[in-house]
């Protein structure tokens, strides 16, 4: 079956018998900010929201999330709801508010200084602060209350996202056992040895096992999760059937590789509007060289950004004939900036770019252009379209949807993907040039291999990946999760 926006919608209409669809995540899909020209709305740099927004646009429903924009309160109604997308409303965004102390403890603290480094094995020590954990618990309760308020006495399917909300499934089950719940884990699940140092591991696992269905990107994360539960809780783990039975109820645990709206991205990529944006971006970046490499990331220490700068250095050192001819554009959005490790990363990137540019720059050219600002989805697509190569060099990543977005947008016969072996996407995108970001010399060689590749070879590789992503798109991901839940009911 070829999954599309339309047949996903049909599945919901035919099979969900009027159940309300509620998505819950920390990050909201649309953020309202105030600026010199009044209130504007942006789409955040988040694979999670980029992936789920088309699903909600197709199916309708309610999305519950933290209202983090400084003008968010100004546009909601008395129930803290606003219809989105703003220019073509399709579903309800229900915002909940966090004060600074809650945000510091729950979001910056427990979510991003404890669970994030615990699950991404990149040699950054997690922090375990009791005060953060207590805020995390109370904010999870706040999310559960808001969801229950939206559900009321309706039949509902609640689809919870990510490591910020691990306690919500159990809270919902206790309050209303009729709600069907799934939780999708957007980041890696580590091996049991890594997870066992977490002082609150039992409560987190019990919280998650309140869901009817748990989804991870790949089988390896499913196996790690089942082994972690097996070694931590007194419950029945069925590794063959891939489920856990706790307190007389079963939770299915399955891999669902997340994806993108391939059709929409490829359509925008081929549009005249994108050509105009490409010309504007070239001008903004001051890029005149023939060959362009591109990286687009949240500035996060898991993304391997310093490693790719060092690879550019290695490449130019070994192949000086590319000096003046190749520019690497790094588009980066500042992220989680109140955490010291993120501030340090920023400084590290600045000094690397400064050093490498100083080493190779000529009067009218520099090897690395670092643009630290928000990019709209249209601009990101234009950037991929400009690229002779795109680099995704995560040190450890759940999926990495940037890689799939590049595949959908890139020009056949031109764009080559360099992809870290340590991403979930590397399991599917095997026609990319797979790299180890920890090995700078080989990484530099891969840049050269991409630039020297024949147009025919580039075309063959990209076409194969385009077909794969077109088939395994975001609607298939959502459809498979909904089908799995329907089989349970
Ligand atoms: O996919 C992992 C993730 O943390 C998402 O949950 C999140 O939306 C995205 O990365 C961006 O991070 P943040 O929401 O912290 O800016």
XYZ file of N, CA and C and ligand atoms in Angstrom, residues 25-28 44-49 107 112 116 120 161-164 186-187 217 298 300 303 334-336 397, ligand 1:
100
model
N 3.511 16.692 23.304
C 4.979 16.781 23.256
C 5.400 18.014 24.033
N 6.660 18.048 24.416
C 7.148 19.268 25.057
C 7.161 20.413 24.049
N 7.773 20.200 22.905
C 7.946 21.269 21.921
C 6.658 21.457 21.141
N 6.264 22.697 20.936
C 5.046 22.968 20.171
C 5.388 23.111 18.680
N 9.551 25.497 14.776
C 10.838 25.278 15.440
C 11.732 24.271 14.712
N 13.024 24.319 15.049
C 13.986 23.365 14.470
C 13.868 22.059 15.237
N 12.907 21.238 14.856
C 12.673 20.009 15.592
C 12.145 18.944 14.642
N 12.892 17.858 14.555
C 12.464 16.756 13.687
C 11.092 16.248 14.108
N 10.893 16.210 15.417
C 9.638 15.682 15.970
C 8.441 16.494 15.460
N 8.509 17.808 15.600
C 7.343 18.610 15.214
C 7.191 18.654 13.695
N 12.718 20.884 31.962
C 13.215 20.876 30.578
C 14.746 20.918 30.525
N 17.060 17.456 29.740
C 18.208 17.689 28.859
C 19.581 17.634 29.506
N 18.789 13.209 28.319
C 19.426 13.391 26.999
C 20.841 12.785 26.971
N 22.054 9.379 24.839
C 22.991 9.559 23.721
C 24.378 9.240 24.246
N 4.906 12.000 23.027
C 6.203 12.041 22.366
C 7.349 12.211 23.355
N 8.284 11.280 23.282
C 9.641 11.540 23.746
C 9.905 11.503 25.244
N 11.190 11.761 25.527
C 11.739 11.551 26.870
C 11.285 12.586 27.887
N 10.664 13.666 27.423
C 10.198 14.678 28.374
C 8.988 14.179 29.166
N 11.915 9.409 20.548
C 12.566 9.974 19.359
C 14.089 9.935 19.412
N 14.644 9.502 20.529
C 16.112 9.499 20.664
C 16.557 8.043 20.861
N 12.778 3.949 17.089
C 13.090 4.038 15.659
C 13.541 2.703 15.064
N 20.268 21.747 14.810
C 20.244 22.435 16.088
C 21.661 22.349 16.614
N 23.801 21.206 18.794
C 23.755 20.231 19.887
C 25.035 19.396 19.836
N 25.443 16.249 17.617
C 25.344 16.321 16.152
C 26.690 16.242 15.434
N 20.591 28.049 17.512
C 20.985 27.934 18.919
C 19.960 27.103 19.668
N 20.419 26.310 20.616
C 19.526 25.377 21.289
C 19.933 25.221 22.752
N 18.953 25.101 23.635
C 19.175 24.774 25.061
C 20.334 25.580 25.659
N 22.445 9.167 17.290
C 21.168 9.817 17.004
C 20.078 8.773 16.841
O 14.099 14.471 18.791
C 14.650 14.882 19.965
C 14.217 16.271 20.364
O 14.543 16.557 21.683
C 12.747 16.506 20.249
O 12.045 16.018 21.306
C 12.754 17.985 20.152
O 11.589 18.513 19.642
C 13.959 18.260 19.288
O 14.857 17.256 19.598
C 14.492 19.656 19.469
O 14.895 19.890 20.772
P 14.205 20.977 21.671
O 12.735 20.749 21.610
O 14.798 20.766 23.014
O 14.563 22.298 21.067
